[in-house]
Short mmCIF file of N, CA and C in Angstrom, two decimals:
data_model
loop_
_atom_site.label_atom_id
_atom_site.label_comp_id
_atom_site.label_asym_id
_atom_site.label_seq_id
_atom_site.Cartn_x
_atom_site.Cartn_y
_atom_site.Cartn_z
N ILE A 1 -46.98 10.29 -1.15
CA ILE A 1 -46.14 10.03 -2.41
C ILE A 1 -45.09 10.92 -1.92
N SER A 2 -45.97 12.23 -1.83
CA SER A 2 -46.49 13.37 -1.51
C SER A 2 -45.33 14.09 -0.22
N GLU A 3 -44.78 15.12 0.66
CA GLU A 3 -44.69 15.82 1.82
C GLU A 3 -46.29 15.76 2.47
N ASP A 4 -47.43 16.00 2.29
CA ASP A 4 -48.61 16.37 2.86
C ASP A 4 -49.17 15.17 3.20
N LYS A 5 -49.16 14.29 1.37
CA LYS A 5 -49.57 12.90 1.49
C LYS A 5 -48.67 12.12 1.75
N PRO A 6 -48.37 11.32 2.91
CA PRO A 6 -47.30 10.41 3.26
C PRO A 6 -47.65 9.01 2.30
N TYR A 7 -46.16 8.36 2.46
CA TYR A 7 -46.80 7.14 1.43
C TYR A 7 -46.67 6.12 2.61
N ASP A 8 -47.55 5.03 2.08
CA ASP A 8 -48.72 4.46 2.40
C ASP A 8 -48.16 2.93 1.93
N ASN A 9 -48.18 2.17 2.44
CA ASN A 9 -47.08 0.63 1.66
C ASN A 9 -48.01 -0.35 1.75
N SER A 10 -49.99 0.13 1.94
CA SER A 10 -50.44 -0.87 1.65
C SER A 10 -51.13 -1.15 0.60
N LEU A 11 -51.72 -2.34 0.50
CA LEU A 11 -52.24 -2.83 -1.41
C LEU A 11 -53.00 -2.28 -1.55
N GLY A 12 -53.04 -2.11 -3.55
CA GLY A 12 -54.51 -1.41 -4.07
C GLY A 12 -54.02 -1.68 -5.27
N TRP A 13 -55.27 -1.62 -5.74
CA TRP A 13 -55.99 -2.66 -7.60
C TRP A 13 -54.94 -1.41 -8.46
N GLY A 14 -55.28 -2.35 -9.69
CA GLY A 14 -54.84 -1.43 -10.84
C GLY A 14 -55.31 -2.04 -12.27
N ALA A 15 -55.59 -1.97 -13.45
CA ALA A 15 -54.96 -2.75 -14.20
C ALA A 15 -54.47 -1.85 -15.40
N SER A 16 -53.47 -2.82 -16.42
CA SER A 16 -53.47 -2.58 -17.41
C SER A 16 -53.53 -2.79 -18.92
N LEU A 17 -52.76 -2.62 -20.15
CA LEU A 17 -52.74 -3.19 -21.20
C LEU A 17 -51.48 -2.79 -21.43
N TYR A 18 -51.12 -3.70 -22.72
CA TYR A 18 -49.79 -3.52 -22.90
C TYR A 18 -50.22 -3.80 -24.67
N LEU A 19 -49.35 -3.20 -25.70
CA LEU A 19 -49.46 -4.24 -26.82
C LEU A 19 -48.16 -4.59 -26.93
N SER A 20 -47.36 -5.48 -27.80
CA SER A 20 -46.21 -5.57 -27.95
C SER A 20 -45.52 -6.05 -29.12
N LYS A 21 -44.19 -5.71 -29.43
CA LYS A 21 -43.71 -6.06 -30.90
C LYS A 21 -42.42 -6.85 -31.25
N GLU A 22 -43.03 -8.24 -31.82
CA GLU A 22 -41.05 -8.94 -30.71
C GLU A 22 -40.77 -8.14 -32.44
N LEU A 23 -39.00 -8.33 -31.77
CA LEU A 23 -38.47 -7.38 -32.67
C LEU A 23 -37.24 -8.77 -33.22
N ASN A 24 -36.77 -9.18 -32.39
CA ASN A 24 -36.37 -10.69 -32.64
C ASN A 24 -36.99 -11.47 -31.19
N TYR A 25 -36.16 -12.71 -31.53
CA TYR A 25 -36.22 -13.44 -30.98
C TYR A 25 -36.08 -13.33 -29.02
N VAL A 26 -35.36 -12.87 -28.67
CA VAL A 26 -34.63 -12.08 -27.48
C VAL A 26 -35.44 -10.78 -26.64
N TRP A 27 -35.83 -9.81 -27.76
CA TRP A 27 -36.15 -8.47 -27.19
C TRP A 27 -37.75 -7.96 -27.66
N ASP A 28 -38.21 -7.76 -27.45
CA ASP A 28 -40.11 -7.18 -27.61
C ASP A 28 -39.84 -5.08 -27.26
N LEU A 29 -40.42 -4.78 -27.98
CA LEU A 29 -40.80 -3.61 -27.93
C LEU A 29 -42.15 -3.56 -27.08
N ARG A 30 -42.79 -2.34 -26.28
CA ARG A 30 -44.08 -2.70 -25.56
C ARG A 30 -44.48 -1.28 -25.53
N LEU A 31 -45.82 -1.08 -25.84
CA LEU A 31 -46.40 0.19 -25.71
C LEU A 31 -47.81 -0.01 -24.37
N GLN A 32 -47.55 0.43 -23.17
CA GLN A 32 -48.21 0.27 -22.01
C GLN A 32 -48.65 0.76 -21.50
N GLY A 33 -49.92 1.32 -21.23
CA GLY A 33 -50.91 2.33 -20.58
C GLY A 33 -51.26 1.42 -19.15
N ALA A 34 -51.44 2.00 -17.91
CA ALA A 34 -51.58 0.75 -16.99
C ALA A 34 -52.61 2.32 -15.85
N ILE A 35 -53.23 1.77 -15.33
CA ILE A 35 -53.33 2.88 -14.08
C ILE A 35 -54.15 2.06 -12.71
N HIS A 36 -52.93 2.77 -11.97
CA HIS A 36 -52.06 1.57 -10.35
C HIS A 36 -53.51 2.71 -9.06
N ASP A 37 -53.75 2.00 -8.19
CA ASP A 37 -54.43 2.83 -7.31
C ASP A 37 -53.70 2.49 -7.04
N ILE A 38 -52.55 3.99 -5.40
CA ILE A 38 -51.21 4.05 -5.02
C ILE A 38 -52.32 4.59 -3.61
N ASN A 39 -50.91 4.39 -2.41
CA ASN A 39 -51.03 5.64 -1.60
C ASN A 39 -51.91 5.01 -0.89
N ASN A 40 -53.27 4.00 -0.46
CA ASN A 40 -54.09 2.99 0.54
C ASN A 40 -55.30 3.85 -0.10
N GLY A 41 -55.54 3.46 -1.92
CA GLY A 41 -56.32 4.26 -2.22
C GLY A 41 -57.12 6.06 -2.36
N GLN A 42 -55.84 6.74 -0.98
CA GLN A 42 -55.86 7.99 -1.70
C GLN A 42 -55.55 8.92 -3.65
N GLY A 43 -54.51 7.80 -4.36
CA GLY A 43 -53.77 8.56 -5.31
C GLY A 43 -54.67 7.63 -5.96
N LYS A 44 -54.87 8.13 -7.20
CA LYS A 44 -55.12 7.05 -8.46
C LYS A 44 -54.18 7.58 -9.49
N THR A 45 -53.57 6.61 -10.80
CA THR A 45 -52.59 7.38 -11.77
C THR A 45 -52.15 6.28 -12.77
N LEU A 46 -52.28 7.53 -13.52
CA LEU A 46 -52.52 6.72 -15.14
C LEU A 46 -50.94 6.94 -15.78
N ASN A 47 -50.39 6.11 -16.81
CA ASN A 47 -49.67 5.44 -16.67
C ASN A 47 -49.58 5.55 -18.33
N LEU A 48 -49.05 6.34 -19.20
CA LEU A 48 -48.45 5.76 -20.37
C LEU A 48 -47.38 5.71 -21.14
N GLY A 49 -46.65 4.51 -21.60
CA GLY A 49 -44.98 4.52 -21.61
C GLY A 49 -44.22 3.72 -22.63
N VAL A 50 -43.30 3.92 -22.64
CA VAL A 50 -42.96 2.55 -23.89
C VAL A 50 -41.68 2.00 -23.31
N GLY A 51 -42.08 0.69 -23.97
CA GLY A 51 -40.23 -0.16 -23.16
C GLY A 51 -39.70 -0.68 -23.93
N PHE A 52 -39.41 -1.48 -22.90
CA PHE A 52 -38.22 -3.27 -23.90
C PHE A 52 -38.48 -4.22 -22.87
N THR A 53 -38.87 -5.58 -23.54
CA THR A 53 -38.75 -6.63 -22.62
C THR A 53 -37.23 -7.12 -23.20
N PHE A 54 -36.27 -8.12 -22.02
CA PHE A 54 -35.21 -8.54 -23.27
C PHE A 54 -35.74 -10.48 -22.63
N SER A 55 -35.39 -11.37 -23.59
CA SER A 55 -36.42 -12.72 -22.34
C SER A 55 -34.39 -13.37 -22.54
N PHE A 56 -34.90 -13.98 -21.28
CA PHE A 56 -32.98 -14.28 -20.75
C PHE A 56 -32.56 -15.61 -21.60
N ILE A 57 -34.23 -16.92 -21.60
CA ILE A 57 -34.19 -17.86 -21.61
C ILE A 57 -33.48 -17.83 -23.16
N ASP A 58 -34.24 -16.94 -23.73
CA ASP A 58 -34.04 -17.31 -25.31
C ASP A 58 -32.51 -16.18 -25.65
N ALA A 59 -32.26 -16.08 -24.96
CA ALA A 59 -30.64 -14.54 -25.32
C ALA A 59 -29.55 -16.20 -24.92
N ILE A 60 -30.12 -17.01 -24.27
CA ILE A 60 -28.51 -17.90 -23.79
C ILE A 60 -28.86 -19.26 -24.03
N LYS A 61 -29.66 -19.58 -24.06
CA LYS A 61 -30.30 -20.63 -25.30
C LYS A 61 -30.32 -21.16 -26.46
N GLY A 62 -31.17 -19.78 -26.96
CA GLY A 62 -31.01 -19.75 -28.24
C GLY A 62 -32.31 -19.77 -28.56
N TYR A 63 -32.88 -19.79 -29.93
CA TYR A 63 -33.71 -19.54 -30.67
C TYR A 63 -34.34 -20.39 -30.52
N ASN A 64 -35.88 -21.52 -30.45
CA ASN A 64 -36.49 -22.29 -30.15
C ASN A 64 -37.94 -22.17 -30.17
N PRO A 65 -38.11 -22.63 -31.74
CA PRO A 65 -39.72 -22.21 -32.02
C PRO A 65 -41.04 -23.05 -30.52
N GLU A 66 -40.20 -24.10 -30.00
CA GLU A 66 -40.54 -25.20 -28.72
C GLU A 66 -41.51 -24.38 -27.40
N ARG A 67 -40.10 -23.25 -27.51
CA ARG A 67 -40.71 -22.93 -26.15
C ARG A 67 -41.73 -22.78 -25.35
N THR A 68 -42.18 -23.04 -24.16
CA THR A 68 -43.12 -21.99 -24.31
C THR A 68 -42.82 -21.66 -22.67
N LEU A 69 -41.78 -21.44 -22.07
CA LEU A 69 -41.44 -20.18 -21.03
C LEU A 69 -40.51 -19.17 -21.92
N ARG A 70 -40.86 -18.06 -20.63
CA ARG A 70 -40.23 -17.53 -20.94
C ARG A 70 -40.16 -16.29 -19.36
N ILE A 71 -38.47 -15.91 -19.33
CA ILE A 71 -38.06 -14.80 -18.32
C ILE A 71 -37.35 -13.35 -19.06
N TYR A 72 -37.99 -12.69 -18.36
CA TYR A 72 -37.40 -11.79 -18.67
C TYR A 72 -37.39 -10.68 -18.21
N ALA A 73 -36.25 -9.51 -18.56
CA ALA A 73 -36.99 -7.89 -18.14
C ALA A 73 -37.60 -7.80 -18.44
N LEU A 74 -37.22 -6.07 -17.34
CA LEU A 74 -38.61 -4.87 -18.65
C LEU A 74 -38.01 -3.62 -18.10
N GLY A 75 -38.52 -2.70 -19.33
CA GLY A 75 -38.28 -1.20 -18.77
C GLY A 75 -38.69 -0.91 -19.07
N THR A 76 -39.61 0.54 -19.01
CA THR A 76 -40.92 1.50 -19.42
C THR A 76 -40.34 3.06 -19.15
N ALA A 77 -40.65 3.80 -19.96
CA ALA A 77 -40.46 4.55 -19.26
C ALA A 77 -41.85 6.26 -20.00
N GLY A 78 -41.68 6.87 -19.58
CA GLY A 78 -43.34 7.59 -20.61
C GLY A 78 -43.17 8.89 -18.97
N MET A 79 -45.16 9.03 -18.97
CA MET A 79 -45.19 10.18 -18.54
C MET A 79 -47.44 9.62 -18.04
N GLY A 80 -47.55 10.31 -17.38
CA GLY A 80 -48.53 9.95 -15.79
C GLY A 80 -48.96 10.77 -15.99
N ILE A 81 -50.29 10.68 -14.98
CA ILE A 81 -51.90 11.87 -14.87
C ILE A 81 -51.45 11.30 -13.16
N ASP A 82 -51.61 11.99 -12.28
CA ASP A 82 -52.53 12.03 -11.05
C ASP A 82 -52.83 12.53 -10.63
N LYS A 83 -53.77 11.74 -10.40
CA LYS A 83 -55.35 12.56 -10.54
C LYS A 83 -55.83 12.80 -8.79
N SER A 84 -55.15 12.43 -7.88
CA SER A 84 -55.14 13.52 -6.50
C SER A 84 -54.01 14.00 -5.73
N GLY A 85 -52.77 14.44 -6.88
CA GLY A 85 -52.24 15.06 -5.94
C GLY A 85 -51.18 14.15 -5.08
N VAL A 86 -51.33 12.95 -5.23
CA VAL A 86 -50.42 12.51 -4.09
C VAL A 86 -49.00 11.83 -4.81
N ILE A 87 -48.48 12.42 -6.14
CA ILE A 87 -46.84 12.12 -6.87
C ILE A 87 -46.99 14.17 -6.77
N SER A 88 -47.10 14.20 -7.28
CA SER A 88 -47.53 16.11 -7.78
C SER A 88 -47.50 16.66 -6.92
N ASN A 89 -47.18 17.37 -6.40
CA ASN A 89 -47.43 18.95 -5.37
C ASN A 89 -47.69 19.82 -6.10
N ASN A 90 -47.43 19.89 -7.78
CA ASN A 90 -47.52 21.44 -8.41
C ASN A 90 -49.10 20.89 -9.46
N PRO A 91 -50.33 21.61 -8.26
CA PRO A 91 -51.27 21.54 -9.79
C PRO A 91 -51.41 22.51 -10.93
N ALA A 92 -50.60 23.01 -10.88
CA ALA A 92 -50.99 24.54 -12.51
C ALA A 92 -49.74 23.10 -12.99
N TYR A 93 -49.56 22.02 -13.42
CA TYR A 93 -49.14 20.84 -14.18
C TYR A 93 -49.66 20.01 -14.67
N GLY A 94 -51.39 20.63 -13.73
CA GLY A 94 -52.54 19.58 -13.91
C GLY A 94 -51.99 17.59 -13.19
N HIS A 95 -51.21 17.53 -12.80
CA HIS A 95 -50.35 16.50 -11.61
C HIS A 95 -50.35 16.00 -12.97
N LEU A 96 -49.08 16.71 -13.64
CA LEU A 96 -48.03 15.48 -14.46
C LEU A 96 -47.36 15.23 -13.82
N TYR A 97 -47.19 14.14 -13.72
CA TYR A 97 -45.31 13.80 -14.12
C TYR A 97 -44.60 12.50 -14.71
N TYR A 98 -43.50 12.58 -14.78
CA TYR A 98 -42.93 11.19 -15.97
C TYR A 98 -42.18 10.35 -14.79
N PHE A 99 -42.34 8.79 -14.97
CA PHE A 99 -41.68 7.69 -14.45
C PHE A 99 -40.52 7.02 -14.92
N ALA A 100 -40.09 5.97 -14.39
CA ALA A 100 -39.28 5.18 -14.86
C ALA A 100 -39.54 4.18 -14.49
N SER A 101 -39.58 2.73 -14.71
CA SER A 101 -40.29 1.22 -14.21
C SER A 101 -38.63 0.48 -14.68
N GLY A 102 -39.51 -0.34 -13.98
CA GLY A 102 -38.01 -1.80 -14.32
C GLY A 102 -38.91 -2.51 -13.32
N GLY A 103 -37.89 -3.85 -14.08
CA GLY A 103 -38.66 -5.46 -13.25
C GLY A 103 -38.45 -6.63 -14.22
N PHE A 104 -39.60 -7.36 -13.59
CA PHE A 104 -39.03 -9.20 -14.51
C PHE A 104 -40.09 -9.78 -14.69
N GLY A 105 -40.53 -10.55 -15.31
CA GLY A 105 -41.68 -11.06 -15.88
C GLY A 105 -40.93 -12.23 -16.04
N GLY A 106 -42.34 -13.11 -16.27
CA GLY A 106 -42.32 -14.58 -16.83
C GLY A 106 -43.74 -14.79 -18.03
N SER A 107 -43.76 -15.57 -18.83
CA SER A 107 -44.69 -15.95 -19.40
C SER A 107 -44.32 -17.30 -19.79
N TRP A 108 -45.88 -18.06 -19.73
CA TRP A 108 -45.73 -19.20 -20.37
C TRP A 108 -47.16 -19.12 -20.86
N THR A 109 -46.73 -20.55 -22.60
CA THR A 109 -48.15 -19.75 -23.54
C THR A 109 -48.54 -21.48 -23.47
N PHE A 110 -49.83 -21.50 -23.18
CA PHE A 110 -50.70 -22.97 -22.81
C PHE A 110 -51.22 -22.87 -24.02
N ALA A 111 -51.03 -21.99 -25.16
CA ALA A 111 -52.09 -22.65 -26.63
C ALA A 111 -51.27 -22.09 -27.72
N GLU A 112 -51.73 -21.69 -28.84
CA GLU A 112 -50.64 -21.27 -30.09
C GLU A 112 -51.16 -19.99 -29.71
N ASP A 113 -51.63 -19.50 -30.05
CA ASP A 113 -52.13 -17.79 -28.91
C ASP A 113 -51.96 -17.08 -28.08
N TRP A 114 -52.40 -17.97 -26.42
CA TRP A 114 -52.43 -17.74 -25.50
C TRP A 114 -50.99 -18.04 -24.64
N THR A 115 -51.10 -16.83 -24.22
CA THR A 115 -50.01 -17.05 -23.69
C THR A 115 -50.53 -16.55 -21.65
N LEU A 116 -50.21 -16.98 -20.68
CA LEU A 116 -50.54 -16.04 -19.39
C LEU A 116 -48.98 -16.12 -19.12
N THR A 117 -48.53 -14.51 -17.85
CA THR A 117 -47.73 -13.45 -17.93
C THR A 117 -48.33 -13.52 -16.31
N LEU A 118 -46.61 -13.18 -15.69
CA LEU A 118 -46.53 -13.06 -14.10
C LEU A 118 -45.37 -11.55 -14.36
N GLU A 119 -45.55 -10.37 -13.68
CA GLU A 119 -45.20 -9.49 -13.85
C GLU A 119 -44.59 -8.79 -12.25
N GLY A 120 -43.14 -8.36 -11.79
CA GLY A 120 -42.76 -7.95 -10.30
C GLY A 120 -42.25 -6.76 -10.76
N ILE A 121 -43.61 -5.62 -10.64
CA ILE A 121 -42.03 -4.10 -11.40
C ILE A 121 -42.19 -3.09 -9.95
N VAL A 122 -41.05 -1.76 -9.84
CA VAL A 122 -40.78 -1.60 -9.26
C VAL A 122 -40.99 0.33 -10.93
N CYS A 123 -41.53 1.05 -9.84
CA CYS A 123 -42.37 2.05 -10.30
C CYS A 123 -41.49 3.84 -10.09
N ALA A 124 -40.59 4.64 -10.24
CA ALA A 124 -40.45 5.93 -9.63
C ALA A 124 -40.95 7.25 -10.26
N PRO A 125 -41.86 7.49 -9.88
CA PRO A 125 -42.14 8.40 -10.75
C PRO A 125 -41.78 10.61 -10.16
N ALA A 126 -42.10 10.45 -10.88
CA ALA A 126 -40.69 11.85 -10.00
C ALA A 126 -41.79 13.73 -11.29
N ASP A 127 -41.99 14.50 -10.78
CA ASP A 127 -43.08 16.04 -10.54
C ASP A 127 -42.18 15.96 -11.84
N LEU A 128 -43.43 16.59 -13.12
CA LEU A 128 -43.30 17.40 -14.09
C LEU A 128 -42.82 18.90 -14.05
N GLY A 129 -42.97 19.46 -12.77
CA GLY A 129 -43.37 20.51 -11.89
C GLY A 129 -41.80 20.92 -11.55
N ASN A 130 -40.87 20.29 -11.25
CA ASN A 130 -40.26 20.08 -11.06
C ASN A 130 -38.97 19.24 -11.52
N PRO A 131 -38.64 19.35 -12.99
CA PRO A 131 -38.33 18.37 -12.83
C PRO A 131 -36.50 17.12 -12.96
N ILE A 132 -35.49 18.29 -12.17
CA ILE A 132 -34.54 17.86 -11.69
C ILE A 132 -34.73 17.95 -10.00
N GLY A 133 -34.13 17.07 -9.59
CA GLY A 133 -33.88 16.21 -8.25
C GLY A 133 -35.41 16.47 -7.53
N SER A 134 -36.60 15.05 -8.56
CA SER A 134 -38.14 15.51 -8.23
C SER A 134 -38.74 14.26 -7.60
N PHE A 135 -38.20 12.99 -7.51
CA PHE A 135 -38.19 11.76 -7.86
C PHE A 135 -39.28 11.76 -6.33
N LYS A 136 -40.16 10.98 -5.40
CA LYS A 136 -41.18 11.00 -5.00
C LYS A 136 -41.55 9.78 -4.59
N GLY A 137 -40.36 9.36 -4.25
CA GLY A 137 -40.04 7.74 -4.14
C GLY A 137 -40.32 6.79 -5.35
N TYR A 138 -41.21 6.27 -4.67
CA TYR A 138 -41.04 4.46 -5.11
C TYR A 138 -42.06 3.74 -4.90
N TYR A 139 -43.08 2.79 -5.70
CA TYR A 139 -43.53 2.16 -5.36
C TYR A 139 -44.01 0.87 -6.24
N GLY A 140 -43.91 0.15 -5.63
CA GLY A 140 -44.26 -1.07 -6.71
C GLY A 140 -45.37 -2.62 -6.67
N TYR A 141 -45.67 -3.28 -7.70
CA TYR A 141 -46.30 -3.25 -7.92
C TYR A 141 -46.20 -5.40 -8.88
N ALA A 142 -47.13 -5.89 -8.72
CA ALA A 142 -47.22 -7.07 -9.20
C ALA A 142 -48.07 -7.54 -10.00
N SER A 143 -48.25 -7.89 -11.78
CA SER A 143 -49.27 -8.79 -11.86
C SER A 143 -49.25 -9.55 -12.38
N ALA A 144 -50.64 -10.24 -13.65
CA ALA A 144 -51.27 -11.10 -13.80
C ALA A 144 -52.08 -10.81 -14.38
N GLY A 145 -51.77 -11.48 -15.53
CA GLY A 145 -52.26 -11.28 -17.31
C GLY A 145 -52.52 -12.78 -17.90
N ILE A 146 -52.91 -12.20 -19.42
CA ILE A 146 -53.33 -13.13 -20.57
C ILE A 146 -52.95 -12.62 -21.04
N GLU A 147 -51.87 -12.81 -21.99
CA GLU A 147 -51.63 -12.11 -23.68
C GLU A 147 -52.58 -13.22 -25.01
N TYR A 148 -53.03 -12.41 -25.61
CA TYR A 148 -53.21 -12.91 -26.97
C TYR A 148 -52.67 -11.80 -28.04
N ARG A 149 -51.98 -13.34 -28.94
CA ARG A 149 -51.27 -13.29 -29.91
C ARG A 149 -51.97 -12.63 -31.56
N LEU A 150 -51.43 -11.14 -31.76
CA LEU A 150 -52.39 -11.61 -32.78
C LEU A 150 -51.32 -11.27 -34.46
N GLY A 151 -51.78 -12.18 -35.30
CA GLY A 151 -50.51 -11.66 -36.67
C GLY A 151 -49.48 -13.06 -36.21
N GLU A 152 -48.17 -12.80 -36.90
CA GLU A 152 -47.19 -14.01 -37.67
C GLU A 152 -46.71 -12.91 -36.32
N THR A 153 -45.51 -13.92 -35.68
CA THR A 153 -44.25 -12.95 -35.40
C THR A 153 -43.08 -13.06 -36.38
N ALA A 154 -41.82 -12.54 -35.90
CA ALA A 154 -40.98 -12.63 -36.29
C ALA A 154 -39.96 -15.05 -36.58
N THR A 155 -40.51 -15.30 -34.51
CA THR A 155 -40.13 -16.48 -34.58
C THR A 155 -41.31 -17.53 -35.69
N ASP A 156 -42.29 -16.97 -35.57
CA ASP A 156 -43.34 -17.58 -35.77
C ASP A 156 -42.78 -18.36 -37.64
N LYS A 157 -42.59 -17.19 -38.27
CA LYS A 157 -42.11 -16.95 -39.69
C LYS A 157 -41.21 -17.84 -40.23
N VAL A 158 -40.10 -17.98 -38.91
CA VAL A 158 -39.17 -18.98 -38.63
C VAL A 158 -38.45 -20.33 -38.48
N ARG A 159 -39.96 -20.48 -38.14
CA ARG A 159 -41.27 -22.38 -37.73
C ARG A 159 -41.37 -22.45 -39.04
N ILE A 160 -42.68 -21.47 -39.74
CA ILE A 160 -42.98 -21.88 -40.81
C ILE A 160 -42.44 -22.50 -41.53
N ALA A 161 -40.81 -21.60 -42.10
CA ALA A 161 -40.15 -22.09 -42.87
C ALA A 161 -39.27 -23.16 -42.48
N GLN A 162 -39.12 -23.36 -41.47
CA GLN A 162 -38.63 -24.48 -41.01
C GLN A 162 -39.96 -26.34 -41.26
N GLU A 163 -40.88 -25.51 -40.70
CA GLU A 163 -42.12 -26.72 -41.51
C GLU A 163 -42.05 -27.02 -42.49
N ALA A 164 -42.47 -25.82 -43.50
CA ALA A 164 -42.46 -26.27 -44.91
C ALA A 164 -40.74 -26.31 -45.32
N SER A 165 -40.04 -26.81 -44.81
CA SER A 165 -38.43 -27.10 -45.75
C SER A 165 -39.16 -28.87 -45.20
N LEU A 166 -39.82 -29.23 -44.46
CA LEU A 166 -39.89 -30.98 -44.09
C LEU A 166 -41.27 -31.27 -45.28
N THR A 167 -41.27 -31.21 -46.48
CA THR A 167 -42.39 -31.58 -46.76
C THR A 167 -42.18 -32.44 -47.97
N GLN A 168 -43.35 -33.47 -48.49
CA GLN A 168 -42.48 -34.30 -49.61
C GLN A 168 -41.90 -34.22 -50.41
N GLU A 169 -41.84 -33.32 -51.44
CA GLU A 169 -41.41 -33.58 -51.99
C GLU A 169 -39.75 -32.73 -51.98
N ASN A 170 -39.89 -32.56 -50.88
CA ASN A 170 -38.29 -31.96 -50.39
C ASN A 170 -37.52 -33.52 -49.73
N PHE A 171 -38.20 -34.24 -48.81
CA PHE A 171 -37.29 -35.95 -48.94
C PHE A 171 -37.70 -36.19 -50.43
N ASP A 172 -38.51 -36.03 -51.44
CA ASP A 172 -37.79 -36.83 -52.49
C ASP A 172 -36.54 -36.28 -52.80
N ALA A 173 -36.65 -34.69 -53.53
CA ALA A 173 -35.75 -34.41 -53.94
C ALA A 173 -34.20 -34.94 -52.92
N MET A 174 -34.78 -34.71 -51.88
CA MET A 174 -33.11 -34.71 -50.98
C MET A 174 -32.83 -36.19 -51.30
N ALA A 175 -33.83 -37.60 -51.86
CA ALA A 175 -33.50 -38.81 -51.74
C ALA A 175 -33.50 -38.88 -53.07
N GLN A 176 -33.40 -38.01 -54.15
CA GLN A 176 -32.63 -38.67 -55.02
C GLN A 176 -31.26 -37.47 -55.43
N GLU A 177 -31.12 -37.04 -55.38
CA GLU A 177 -29.70 -35.87 -54.77
C GLU A 177 -29.28 -36.98 -53.97
N ALA A 178 -29.43 -37.72 -52.93
CA ALA A 178 -28.37 -38.60 -52.36
C ALA A 178 -28.28 -40.14 -53.27
N ASP A 179 -29.68 -40.39 -53.90
CA ASP A 179 -28.88 -41.28 -55.25
C ASP A 179 -28.13 -41.22 -56.20
N GLN A 180 -28.24 -40.16 -56.77
CA GLN A 180 -27.20 -39.24 -57.90
C GLN A 180 -26.07 -39.92 -57.02
N LEU A 181 -25.76 -39.12 -55.72
CA LEU A 181 -24.92 -38.96 -55.58
C LEU A 181 -24.02 -39.60 -55.24
N LYS A 182 -25.12 -41.71 -54.76
CA LYS A 182 -24.48 -42.71 -54.35
C LYS A 182 -23.71 -42.91 -55.85
N LYS A 183 -24.38 -42.64 -56.88
CA LYS A 183 -24.35 -43.40 -58.77
C LYS A 183 -23.19 -43.26 -58.38
N GLU A 184 -23.22 -41.35 -58.44
CA GLU A 184 -21.08 -40.43 -59.02
C GLU A 184 -20.07 -41.66 -58.07
N PHE A 185 -20.62 -42.12 -57.14
CA PHE A 185 -19.61 -41.91 -55.88
C PHE A 185 -19.06 -43.68 -56.55
N GLU A 186 -20.27 -44.59 -57.10
CA GLU A 186 -19.43 -45.91 -57.30
C GLU A 186 -19.02 -45.78 -58.85
N ALA A 187 -19.42 -44.73 -58.92
CA ALA A 187 -19.34 -45.17 -60.65
C ALA A 187 -17.15 -44.95 -61.07
#
């Protein structure tokens, strides 16, 4: 991506880890760390960022605790370290850069706490040593992963409250109330 190491669009490998907190049934907050092999292996980057995901299906159709499919947009911004100088031309700053990334993803919940994900993301890095007008191009990546949910989410709490209202005691109380109203109506 730099002038002395031109961008090569061949494939590379990477890994990422993210922690996500559901803010409501449409928005999630995401903290993400990723390591990428870019520019035909000439560059290795480490990105740390914060971002959000926005669920299209939940926004359009509303909340459904039984829904297993999510289609979402995501955006992340943060800082990174370029371990080989492919992105950053300024070694005085330790090859630090900042980035913005965005893309689309999908997830499918296949078990109570387990979800498969697939995302396509475009990342635009910029040299920290020259922050204005220093975007060095962009690179894209696709990721496939598996999520494990820790704890209850806001949607879990709504589902639990809905299930709790379906107890036999509540049915008996509603039947008793209906009988009382029927007696009052007949009198």
